[in-house]
Coordinates of C-alpha atoms and ligand atoms in Angstrom, one line a residue:
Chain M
X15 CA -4.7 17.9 -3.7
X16 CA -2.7 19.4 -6.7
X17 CA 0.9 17.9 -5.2
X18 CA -0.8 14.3 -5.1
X19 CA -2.4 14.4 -8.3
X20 CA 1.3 15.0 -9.4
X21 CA 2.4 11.8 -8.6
X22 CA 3.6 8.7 -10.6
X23 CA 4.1 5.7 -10.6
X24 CA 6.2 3.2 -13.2
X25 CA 3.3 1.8 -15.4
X26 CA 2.7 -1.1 -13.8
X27 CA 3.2 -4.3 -16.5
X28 CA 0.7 -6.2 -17.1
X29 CA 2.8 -8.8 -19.2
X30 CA 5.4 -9.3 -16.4
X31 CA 2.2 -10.3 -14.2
X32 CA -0.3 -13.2 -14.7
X33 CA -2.6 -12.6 -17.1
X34 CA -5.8 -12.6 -15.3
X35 CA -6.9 -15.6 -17.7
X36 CA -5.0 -18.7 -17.1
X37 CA -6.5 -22.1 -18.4
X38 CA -3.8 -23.8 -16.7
X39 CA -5.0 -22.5 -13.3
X40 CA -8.4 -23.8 -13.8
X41 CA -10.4 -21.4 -11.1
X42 CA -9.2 -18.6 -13.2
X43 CA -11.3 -19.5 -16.4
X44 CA -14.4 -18.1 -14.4
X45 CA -13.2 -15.3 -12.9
X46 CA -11.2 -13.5 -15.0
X47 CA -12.5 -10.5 -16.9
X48 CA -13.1 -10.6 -20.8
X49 CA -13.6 -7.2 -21.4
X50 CA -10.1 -5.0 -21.7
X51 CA -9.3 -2.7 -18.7
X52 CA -9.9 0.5 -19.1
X53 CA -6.6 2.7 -18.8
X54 CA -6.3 6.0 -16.8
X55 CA -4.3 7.9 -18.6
X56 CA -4.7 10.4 -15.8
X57 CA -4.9 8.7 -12.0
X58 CA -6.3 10.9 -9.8
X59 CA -5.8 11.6 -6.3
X60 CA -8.2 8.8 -5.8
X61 CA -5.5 6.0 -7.4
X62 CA -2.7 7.9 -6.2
X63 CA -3.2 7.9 -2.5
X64 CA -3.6 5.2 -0.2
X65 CA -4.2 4.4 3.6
X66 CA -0.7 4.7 6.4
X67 CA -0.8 2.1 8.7
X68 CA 1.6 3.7 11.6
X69 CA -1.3 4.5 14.0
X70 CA -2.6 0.3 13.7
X71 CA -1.9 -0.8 17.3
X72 CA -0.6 -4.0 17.2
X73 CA 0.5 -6.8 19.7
X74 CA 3.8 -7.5 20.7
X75 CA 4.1 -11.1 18.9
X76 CA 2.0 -9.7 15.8
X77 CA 5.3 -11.2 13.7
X78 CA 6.5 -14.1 15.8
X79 CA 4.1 -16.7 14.5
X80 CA 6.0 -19.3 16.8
X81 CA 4.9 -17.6 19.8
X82 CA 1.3 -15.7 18.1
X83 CA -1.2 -18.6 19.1
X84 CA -2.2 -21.2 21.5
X85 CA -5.3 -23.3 20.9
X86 CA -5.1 -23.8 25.1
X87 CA -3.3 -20.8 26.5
X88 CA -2.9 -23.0 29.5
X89 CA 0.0 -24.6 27.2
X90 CA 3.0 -24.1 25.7
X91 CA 4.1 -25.9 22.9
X92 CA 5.8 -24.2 20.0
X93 CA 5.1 -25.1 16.8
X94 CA 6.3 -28.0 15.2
X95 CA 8.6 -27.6 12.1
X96 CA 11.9 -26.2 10.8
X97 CA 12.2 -23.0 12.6
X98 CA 13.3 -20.1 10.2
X99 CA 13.2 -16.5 9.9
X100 CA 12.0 -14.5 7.2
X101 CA 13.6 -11.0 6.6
X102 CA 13.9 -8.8 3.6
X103 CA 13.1 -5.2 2.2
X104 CA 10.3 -3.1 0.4
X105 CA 12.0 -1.1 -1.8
X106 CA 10.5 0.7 -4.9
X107 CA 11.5 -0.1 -8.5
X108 CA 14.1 2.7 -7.9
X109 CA 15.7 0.9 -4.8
X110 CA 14.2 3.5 -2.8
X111 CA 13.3 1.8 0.6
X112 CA 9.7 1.9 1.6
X113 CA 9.4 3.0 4.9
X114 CA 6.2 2.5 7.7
X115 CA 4.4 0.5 5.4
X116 CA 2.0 -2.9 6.4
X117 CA 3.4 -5.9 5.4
X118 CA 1.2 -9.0 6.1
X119 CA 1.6 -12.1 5.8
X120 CA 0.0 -16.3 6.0
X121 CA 0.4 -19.8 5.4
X122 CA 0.1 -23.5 6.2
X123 CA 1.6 -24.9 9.2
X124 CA 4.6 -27.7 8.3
X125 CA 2.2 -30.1 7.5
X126 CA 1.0 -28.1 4.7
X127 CA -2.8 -27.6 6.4
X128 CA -4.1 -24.3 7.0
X129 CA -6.0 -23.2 10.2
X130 CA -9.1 -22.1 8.3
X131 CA -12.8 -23.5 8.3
X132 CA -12.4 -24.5 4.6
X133 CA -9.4 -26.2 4.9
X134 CA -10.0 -30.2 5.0
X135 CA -6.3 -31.8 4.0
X136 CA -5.7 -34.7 6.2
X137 CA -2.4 -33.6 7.6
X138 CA -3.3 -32.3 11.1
X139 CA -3.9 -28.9 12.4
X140 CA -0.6 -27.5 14.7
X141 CA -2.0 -26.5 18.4
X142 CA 0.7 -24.4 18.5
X143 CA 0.7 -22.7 15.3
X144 CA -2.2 -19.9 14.0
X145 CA -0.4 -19.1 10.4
X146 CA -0.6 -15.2 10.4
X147 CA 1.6 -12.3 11.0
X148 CA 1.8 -8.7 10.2
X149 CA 4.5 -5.8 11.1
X150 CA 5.4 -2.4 9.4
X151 CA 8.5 -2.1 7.5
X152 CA 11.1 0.0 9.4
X153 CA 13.0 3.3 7.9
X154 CA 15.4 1.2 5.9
X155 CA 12.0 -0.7 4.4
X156 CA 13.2 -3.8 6.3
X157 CA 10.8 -6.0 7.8
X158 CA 11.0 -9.4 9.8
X159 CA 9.3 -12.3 10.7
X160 CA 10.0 -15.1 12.6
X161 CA 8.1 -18.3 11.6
X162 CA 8.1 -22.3 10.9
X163 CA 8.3 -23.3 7.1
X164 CA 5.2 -24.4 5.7
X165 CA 4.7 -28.2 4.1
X166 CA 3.8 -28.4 0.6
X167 CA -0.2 -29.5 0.3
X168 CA -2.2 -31.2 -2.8
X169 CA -5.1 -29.0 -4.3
X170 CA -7.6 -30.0 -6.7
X171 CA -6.4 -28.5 -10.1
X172 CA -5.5 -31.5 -12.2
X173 CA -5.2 -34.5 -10.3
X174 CA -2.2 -34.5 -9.0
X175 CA -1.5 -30.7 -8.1
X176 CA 1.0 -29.5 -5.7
X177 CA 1.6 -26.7 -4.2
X178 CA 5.4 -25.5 -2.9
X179 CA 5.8 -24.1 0.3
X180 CA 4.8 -20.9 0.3
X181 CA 4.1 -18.0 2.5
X182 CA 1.5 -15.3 1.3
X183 CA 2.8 -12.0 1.4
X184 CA 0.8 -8.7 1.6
X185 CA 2.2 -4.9 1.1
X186 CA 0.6 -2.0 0.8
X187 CA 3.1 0.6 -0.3
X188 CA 2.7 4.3 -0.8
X189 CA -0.8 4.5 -2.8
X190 CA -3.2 2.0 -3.5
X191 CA -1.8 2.0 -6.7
X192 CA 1.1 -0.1 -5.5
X193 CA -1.2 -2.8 -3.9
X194 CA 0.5 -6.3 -4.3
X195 CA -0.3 -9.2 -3.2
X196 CA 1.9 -11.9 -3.8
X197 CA 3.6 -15.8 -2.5
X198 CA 7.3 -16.4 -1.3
X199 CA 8.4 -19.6 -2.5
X200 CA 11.8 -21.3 -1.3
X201 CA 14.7 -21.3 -3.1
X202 CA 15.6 -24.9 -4.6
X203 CA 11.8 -26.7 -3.8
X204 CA 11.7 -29.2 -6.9
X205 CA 7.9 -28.3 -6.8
X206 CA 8.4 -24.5 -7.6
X207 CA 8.2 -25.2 -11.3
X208 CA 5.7 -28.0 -11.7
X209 CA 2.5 -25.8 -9.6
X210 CA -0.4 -24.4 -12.0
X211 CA -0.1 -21.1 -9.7
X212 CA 3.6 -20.5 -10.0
X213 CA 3.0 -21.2 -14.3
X214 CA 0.4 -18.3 -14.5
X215 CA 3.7 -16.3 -14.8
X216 CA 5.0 -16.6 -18.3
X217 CA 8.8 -15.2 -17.8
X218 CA 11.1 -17.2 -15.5
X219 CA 12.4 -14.1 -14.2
X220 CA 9.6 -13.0 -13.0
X221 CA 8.8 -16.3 -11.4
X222 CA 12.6 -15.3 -10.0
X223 CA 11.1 -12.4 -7.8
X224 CA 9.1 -14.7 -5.9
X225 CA 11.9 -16.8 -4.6
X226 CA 13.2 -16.3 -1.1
X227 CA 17.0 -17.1 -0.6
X228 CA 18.6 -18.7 2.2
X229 CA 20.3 -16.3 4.1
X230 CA 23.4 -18.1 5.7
X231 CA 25.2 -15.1 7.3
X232 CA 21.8 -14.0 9.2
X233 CA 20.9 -17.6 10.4
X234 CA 21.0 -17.7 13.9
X235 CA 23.1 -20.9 15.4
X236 CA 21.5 -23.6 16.8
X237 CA 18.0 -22.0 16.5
X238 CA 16.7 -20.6 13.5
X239 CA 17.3 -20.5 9.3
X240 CA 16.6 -17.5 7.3
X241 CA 15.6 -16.2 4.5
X242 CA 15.8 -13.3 2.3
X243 CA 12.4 -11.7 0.3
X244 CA 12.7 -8.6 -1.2
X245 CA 9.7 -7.1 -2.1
X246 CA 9.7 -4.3 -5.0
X247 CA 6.6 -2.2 -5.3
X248 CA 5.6 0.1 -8.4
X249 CA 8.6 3.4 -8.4
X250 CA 7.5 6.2 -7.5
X251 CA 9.2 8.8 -10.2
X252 CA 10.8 11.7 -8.9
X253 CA 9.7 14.7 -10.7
X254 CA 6.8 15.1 -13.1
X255 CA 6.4 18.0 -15.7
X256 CA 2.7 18.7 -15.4
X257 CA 2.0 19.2 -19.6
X258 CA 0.1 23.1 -19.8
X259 CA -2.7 23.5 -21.9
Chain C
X21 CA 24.0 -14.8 -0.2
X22 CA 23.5 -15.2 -3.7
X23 CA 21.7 -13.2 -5.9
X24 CA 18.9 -10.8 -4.2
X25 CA 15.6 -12.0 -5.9
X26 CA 14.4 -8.7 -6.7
X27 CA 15.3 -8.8 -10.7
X28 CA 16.7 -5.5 -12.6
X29 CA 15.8 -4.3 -15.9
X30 CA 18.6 -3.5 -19.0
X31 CA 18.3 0.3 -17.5
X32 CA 18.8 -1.2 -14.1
X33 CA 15.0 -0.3 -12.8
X34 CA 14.0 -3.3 -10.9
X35 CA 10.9 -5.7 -11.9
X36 CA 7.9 -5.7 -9.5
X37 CA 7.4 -8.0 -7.8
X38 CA 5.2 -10.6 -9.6
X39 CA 1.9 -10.9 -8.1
X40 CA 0.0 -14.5 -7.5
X41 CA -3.6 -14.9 -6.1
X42 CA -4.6 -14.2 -2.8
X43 CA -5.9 -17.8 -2.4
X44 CA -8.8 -19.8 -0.8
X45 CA -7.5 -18.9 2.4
X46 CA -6.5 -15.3 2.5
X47 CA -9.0 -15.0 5.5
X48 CA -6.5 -16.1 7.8
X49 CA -4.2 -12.8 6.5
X50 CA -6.5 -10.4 6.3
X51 CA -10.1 -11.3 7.6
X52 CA -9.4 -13.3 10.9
X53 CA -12.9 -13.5 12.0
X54 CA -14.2 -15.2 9.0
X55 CA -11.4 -18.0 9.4
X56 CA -12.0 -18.7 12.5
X57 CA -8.8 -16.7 14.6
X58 CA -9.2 -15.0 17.5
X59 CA -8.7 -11.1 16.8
X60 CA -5.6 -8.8 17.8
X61 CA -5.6 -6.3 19.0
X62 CA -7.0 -4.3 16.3
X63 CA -7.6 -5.6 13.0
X64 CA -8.9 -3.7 9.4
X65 CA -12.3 -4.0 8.9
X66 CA -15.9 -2.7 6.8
X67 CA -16.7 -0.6 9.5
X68 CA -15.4 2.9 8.1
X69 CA -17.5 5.3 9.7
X70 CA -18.5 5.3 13.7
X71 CA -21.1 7.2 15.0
X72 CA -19.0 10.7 15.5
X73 CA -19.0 10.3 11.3
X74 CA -19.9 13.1 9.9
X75 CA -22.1 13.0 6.8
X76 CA -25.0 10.5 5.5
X77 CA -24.5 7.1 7.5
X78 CA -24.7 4.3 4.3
X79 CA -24.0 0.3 4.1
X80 CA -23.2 -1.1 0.8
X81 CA -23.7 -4.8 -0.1
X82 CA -23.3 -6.9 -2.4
X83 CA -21.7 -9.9 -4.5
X84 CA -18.9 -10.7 -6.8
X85 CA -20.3 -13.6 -9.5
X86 CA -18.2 -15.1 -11.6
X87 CA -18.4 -15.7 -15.4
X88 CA -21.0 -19.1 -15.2
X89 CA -23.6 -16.6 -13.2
X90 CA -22.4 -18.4 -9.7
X91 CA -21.4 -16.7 -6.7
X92 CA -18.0 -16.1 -5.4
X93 CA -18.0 -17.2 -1.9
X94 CA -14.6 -16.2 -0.9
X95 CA -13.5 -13.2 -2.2
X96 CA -12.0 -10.5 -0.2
X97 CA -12.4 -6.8 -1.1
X98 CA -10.7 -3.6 -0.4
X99 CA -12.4 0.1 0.2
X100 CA -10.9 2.6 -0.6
X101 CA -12.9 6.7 -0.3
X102 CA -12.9 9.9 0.7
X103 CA -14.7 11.4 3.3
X104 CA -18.3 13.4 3.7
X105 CA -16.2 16.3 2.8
X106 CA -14.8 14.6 -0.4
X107 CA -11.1 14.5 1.4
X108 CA -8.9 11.3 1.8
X109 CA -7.6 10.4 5.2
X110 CA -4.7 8.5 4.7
X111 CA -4.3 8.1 8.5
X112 CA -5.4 4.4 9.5
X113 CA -6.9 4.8 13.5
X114 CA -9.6 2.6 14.7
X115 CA -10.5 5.4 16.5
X116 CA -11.5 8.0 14.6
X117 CA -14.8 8.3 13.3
X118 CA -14.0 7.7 9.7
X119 CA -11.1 5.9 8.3
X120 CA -10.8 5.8 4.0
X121 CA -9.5 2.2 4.1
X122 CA -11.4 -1.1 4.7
X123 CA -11.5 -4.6 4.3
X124 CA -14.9 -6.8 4.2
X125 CA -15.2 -10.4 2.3
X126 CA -18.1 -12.8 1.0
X127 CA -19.0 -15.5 2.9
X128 CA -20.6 -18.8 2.6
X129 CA -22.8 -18.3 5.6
X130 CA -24.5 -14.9 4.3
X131 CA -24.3 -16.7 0.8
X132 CA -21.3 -14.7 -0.6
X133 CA -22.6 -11.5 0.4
X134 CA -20.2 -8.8 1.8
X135 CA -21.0 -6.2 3.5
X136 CA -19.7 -2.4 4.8
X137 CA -21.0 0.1 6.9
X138 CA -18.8 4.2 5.8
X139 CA -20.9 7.2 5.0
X140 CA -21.5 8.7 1.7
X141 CA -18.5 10.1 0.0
X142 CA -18.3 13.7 -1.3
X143 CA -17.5 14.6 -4.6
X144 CA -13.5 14.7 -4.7
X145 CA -12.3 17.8 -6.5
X146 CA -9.3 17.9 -8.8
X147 CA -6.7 20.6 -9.6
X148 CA -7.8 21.7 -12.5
X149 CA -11.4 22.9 -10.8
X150 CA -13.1 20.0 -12.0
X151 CA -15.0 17.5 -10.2
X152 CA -15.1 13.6 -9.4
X153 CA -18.9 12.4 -8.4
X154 CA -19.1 10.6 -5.2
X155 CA -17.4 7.1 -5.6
X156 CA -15.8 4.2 -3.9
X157 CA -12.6 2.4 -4.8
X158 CA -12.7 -1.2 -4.1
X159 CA -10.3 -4.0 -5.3
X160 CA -11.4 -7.6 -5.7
X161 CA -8.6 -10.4 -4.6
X162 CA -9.9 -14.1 -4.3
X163 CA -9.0 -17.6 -5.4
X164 CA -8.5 -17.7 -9.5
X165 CA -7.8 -14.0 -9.4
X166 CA -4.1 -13.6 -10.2
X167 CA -3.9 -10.1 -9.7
X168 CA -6.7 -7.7 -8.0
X169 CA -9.1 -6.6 -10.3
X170 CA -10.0 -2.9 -9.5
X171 CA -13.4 -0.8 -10.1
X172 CA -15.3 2.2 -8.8
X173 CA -18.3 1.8 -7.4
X174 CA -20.7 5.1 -8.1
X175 CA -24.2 6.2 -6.7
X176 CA -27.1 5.6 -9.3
X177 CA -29.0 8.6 -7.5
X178 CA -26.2 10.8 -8.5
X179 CA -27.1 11.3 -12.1
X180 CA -25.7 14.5 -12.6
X181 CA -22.6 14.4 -10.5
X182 CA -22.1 10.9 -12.6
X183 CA -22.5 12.7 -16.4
X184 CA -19.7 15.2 -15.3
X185 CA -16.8 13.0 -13.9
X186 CA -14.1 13.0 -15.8
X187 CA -13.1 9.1 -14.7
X188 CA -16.6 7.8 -15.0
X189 CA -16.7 9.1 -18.6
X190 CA -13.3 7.6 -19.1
X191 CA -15.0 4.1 -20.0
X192 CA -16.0 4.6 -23.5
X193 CA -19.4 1.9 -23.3
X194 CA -21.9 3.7 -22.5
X195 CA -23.1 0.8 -21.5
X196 CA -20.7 -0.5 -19.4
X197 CA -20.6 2.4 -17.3
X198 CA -23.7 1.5 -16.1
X199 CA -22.0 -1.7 -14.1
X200 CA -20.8 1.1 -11.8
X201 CA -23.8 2.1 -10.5
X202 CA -24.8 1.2 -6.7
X203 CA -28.2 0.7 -6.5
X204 CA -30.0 2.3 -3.5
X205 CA -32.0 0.0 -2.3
X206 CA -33.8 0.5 1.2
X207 CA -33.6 3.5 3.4
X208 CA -33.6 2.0 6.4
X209 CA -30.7 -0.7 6.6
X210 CA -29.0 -1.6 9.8
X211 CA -27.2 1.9 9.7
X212 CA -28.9 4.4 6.9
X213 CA -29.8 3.7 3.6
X214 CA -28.6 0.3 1.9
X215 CA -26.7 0.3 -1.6
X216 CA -26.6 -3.0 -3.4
X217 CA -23.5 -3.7 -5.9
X218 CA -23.1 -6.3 -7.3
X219 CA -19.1 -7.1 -9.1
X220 CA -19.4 -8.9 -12.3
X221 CA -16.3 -10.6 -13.3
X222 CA -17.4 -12.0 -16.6
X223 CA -19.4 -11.7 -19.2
X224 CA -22.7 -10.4 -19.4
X225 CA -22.8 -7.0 -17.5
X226 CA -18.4 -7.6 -17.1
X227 CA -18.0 -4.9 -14.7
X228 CA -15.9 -2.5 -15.8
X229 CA -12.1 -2.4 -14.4
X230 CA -9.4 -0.3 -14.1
X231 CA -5.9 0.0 -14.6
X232 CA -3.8 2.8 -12.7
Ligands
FE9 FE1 -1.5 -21.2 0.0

């Protein structure tokens, strides 16, 4: 217990991340906290440990969402939309890869509709496509999926609300503590900067880190685009003086 | 390629990674069943403990309201405890008899309540002799939650275990330590004796959160 309890990790920064009360993202007026968090000044190994995902059995297509689902199994249609692949790292705040770690991820088919219950946009569901994918990061921290990109879709927020294409993205890291959930967005979508979501961020460069990058040289030719997401979690510090006394 | 969007520091420590909401639809990420997929071939769940578990079988429900008094029908929440034994296992297997990590979400058909099924958590000890009382660590992501909001959920039939825990004294309100408290609430649930907790995002009885 003592060796875990040692452990830190970079303050995370609660002004580089949305504040959890944003007017402009209406559904966060009711659900975000008044009261101030209250700070451990001491984690414990409680906050400083977190599940290892290396023993989750998974499925060979688990992160080849053009091949993951079938409505009809008796057919065969891939999904309909720009094929791309999506490939980066999770590296710490250090550039310390993050190996064997559960990256997951979702998102709307090229139409921009989702294949969930609650989801009514017109645009029609994909019989092809299911919108989920999961894998673990390798020992370099890389990870890869291969994927369609998703459409932009309306929401109701103010009347005319849009959100980019996106892909929810999902990593654990080392502890609990470095829990993230976040949303790639596409590099050079004209709607990046116009959604309510995207605006919750107040400094441009953190909007920055959610941008994936076309990635030319690891396109494939004459099948798929791709696209480069880093994913930095909280830095775990090397070497901590415990304070006697 | 140009520019890598992971974003340095002046010292040259990268930036986190920003984090956005988890959405109305997170289901289809991380709770299959309740979007309507079919499951893989093994997915993260509320069920911690199986029936090899040792320790006191438990199921903890509740719901996560929002600041008008209404209830948040699709939130997702992460677990997070150690075992009978007060010991973490890190190691994710479906088949064990305990895992330390789960998953379990409100939903509109059982009115936004969620559910999971673990066994009572020991009392963690810490290096310097002292001791934690029995607690769960859950983190609340859902739709107008830009970043998870994370808590501990304690046993109100722990009293003394409670007034000696170094983190649940940590919260300077008296008072709002209180919105920590499970309450036990039956003893014969579907698998032991049934905790209610209910997450209060806003105002009156704001549970209280954490930052780590
Ligand atoms: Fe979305």
């Amino acid at each position: 217990m003592s060796d875990i309890e040692n452990r830190r990790f970079v303050p995370r920064d609660r002004n580089w991340h949305p504040a959890p009360h944003t007017p402009g993202y209406k559904t966060s007026v009711a659900r975000s906290p008044r009261q101030a968090l209250v700070s451990l000044l001491k984690p414990t190994v409680s906050e400083l440990s977190g599940p290892d995902f290396r023993h989750l059995r998974m499925g060979p297509n688990d992160n080849d969402l053009l091949l993951n689902f079938r409505e009809d199994p008796q057919h065969s249609g891939l999904p309909i939309g720009e094929r791309i692949i999506m490939h980066g790292r999770v590296i710490d705040q250090f550039g310390k890869p993050v190996p064997h770690t559960l990256v997951e991820m979702w998102q709307a088919n090229a139409g921009g509709r989702y294949r969930h219950k609650k989801d009514q946009y017109l645009a029609p569901l994909d019989p092809g496509f299911g919108g989920v994918g999961r894998c673990l990061t390798d020992e370099q921290g890389w990870y890869r999926f291969r994927t369609i990109k998703p459409g932009p879709y309306p929401w109701p927020n103010d009347i005319n609300s849009w959100r980019p294409a996106h892909i929810h993205v999902s990593v654990m890291g080392p502890s609990i503590s470095t829990r993230l959930i976040t949303q790639m967005y596409f590099e050079g979508d004209p709607l990046i900067p116009l959604c309510p979501i995207v605006q919750t961020l107040r400094d441009p460069e953190a909007v920055a880190t959610m941008v994936g990058r076309l990635d030319m040289a690891h396109s494939r030719t004459m099948d798929c685009l791709t696209y480069r997401f880093d994913l930095v979690v909280r830095g775990e510090l090397q070497t901590w003086f415990e304070n006697q006394g | 390629m140009q520019q890598p969007n992971a974003q340095p520091m002046a010292d040259g420590v990268l930036r986190e990674t920003a984090s956005q909401t988890a959405g109305p639809y997170v289901h289809i990420g991380l709770a299959l069943d309740i979007a309507g997929l079919p499951p893989r071939e093994q997915e993260v769940w509320n069920r911690l403990a199986g029936d090899q578990a040792e320790g006191e079988r438990i199921e903890i429900v509740g719901r996560v309201i929002d600041g008008n008094g209404d209830i948040v029908r699709d939130a997702l929440l992460e677990v997070w405890q150690a075992n009978a034994d007060g010991q973490y296992q890190p190691r994710f297997d479906s088949d064990a008899p305990f895992n330390s990590f789960g998953r379990t979400a409100a939903t509109v058909e059982n009115d936004g309540e969620w559910q999971f099924f673990t066994v009572k958590p020991g009392a963690v000890a810490l290096a310097n002799g002292r001791q934690m009382a029995p607690h769960i660590n859950l983190m609340v992501f859902a739709r107008g939650i830009n970043i998870q909001l994370s808590t501990r959920l304690y046993f109100e039939d722990e009293t003394e275990a409670n007034a000696g825990c170094p983190i649940f004294n940590a919260i300077e309100s008296p008072t709002r330590r209180q919105t920590l408290l499970a309450r036990r609430e039956s003893d014969d649930g579907e698998s032991g004796a049934r905790y209610r907790f209910d997450i209060r995002l806003q105002g009156e009885g704001e549970t209280a959160f954490f930052d780590f």
